């Protein structure tokens, strides 16, 4: 039996890698850049999710052979003019500090009647330093006034997806991975990859 083809996720975020690995199953051997110490740090200087995803996928695929998949994703809140958007992971002032990000979001949303928001994910697939394809997924929902749930990460405790009454952090990975923005983009990416690689 042929080994599963390798898919490198252009991230050092263990949560993101685990989420993608769980969604893909055994169709691909999913690794991330922590398995490749020589990989450079890619500065996310883009002003859109697509620009940042492209920078990461193309940059990492210049130094690693095979398929490289990157994503840039974040939360867009209507009452905040689409913020935090591409700055979702540093919204609270410190990169990757979920507690500070959530605290700032709650502060900015205080007293606002319009609670509509969405998670958006854009993925870029690259090989040999060049983008091959890109994919996008969104999930609509609302921002609640108090964090609920201990599962998930990031803004999950504050986001209730459309059609549900529980937050992503209460629903847990099994449910989240069927309807999340990342799941929707990844489904497209896997379908594309399946057409490129022999079964």
PDB file of N, CA and C in Angstrom, residues 14 58 84 128 167 187:
ATOM      1  N   UNK A  14       0.096  24.652  17.080  1.00  0.00           N
ATOM      2  CA  UNK A  14      -0.269  23.244  17.298  1.00  0.00           C
ATOM      3  C   UNK A  14      -1.783  23.029  17.264  1.00  0.00           C
ATOM      4  N   UNK A  58       3.831  30.277  -0.127  1.00  0.00           N
ATOM      5  CA  UNK A  58       4.923  30.402  -1.100  1.00  0.00           C
ATOM      6  C   UNK A  58       6.281  30.394  -0.406  1.00  0.00           C
ATOM      7  N   UNK A  84     -11.678  42.360  14.348  1.00  0.00           N
ATOM      8  CA  UNK A  84     -10.230  42.525  14.240  1.00  0.00           C
ATOM      9  C   UNK A  84      -9.633  42.046  12.909  1.00  0.00           C
ATOM     10  N   UNK A 128       6.784  24.507  -4.777  1.00  0.00           N
ATOM     11  CA  UNK A 128       7.934  25.105  -5.449  1.00  0.00           C
ATOM     12  C   UNK A 128       7.954  26.621  -5.420  1.00  0.00           C
ATOM     13  N   UNK A 167     -21.591  28.174  22.136  1.00  0.00           N
ATOM     14  CA  UNK A 167     -20.397  28.730  21.494  1.00  0.00           C
ATOM     15  C   UNK A 167     -19.558  27.602  20.892  1.00  0.00           C
ATOM     16  N   UNK A 187     -12.191  21.577   3.086  1.00  0.00           N
ATOM     17  CA  UNK A 187     -12.926  20.629   2.240  1.00  0.00           C
ATOM     18  C   UNK A 187     -12.619  20.887   0.765  1.00  0.00           C
TER      19      UNK A 187
END
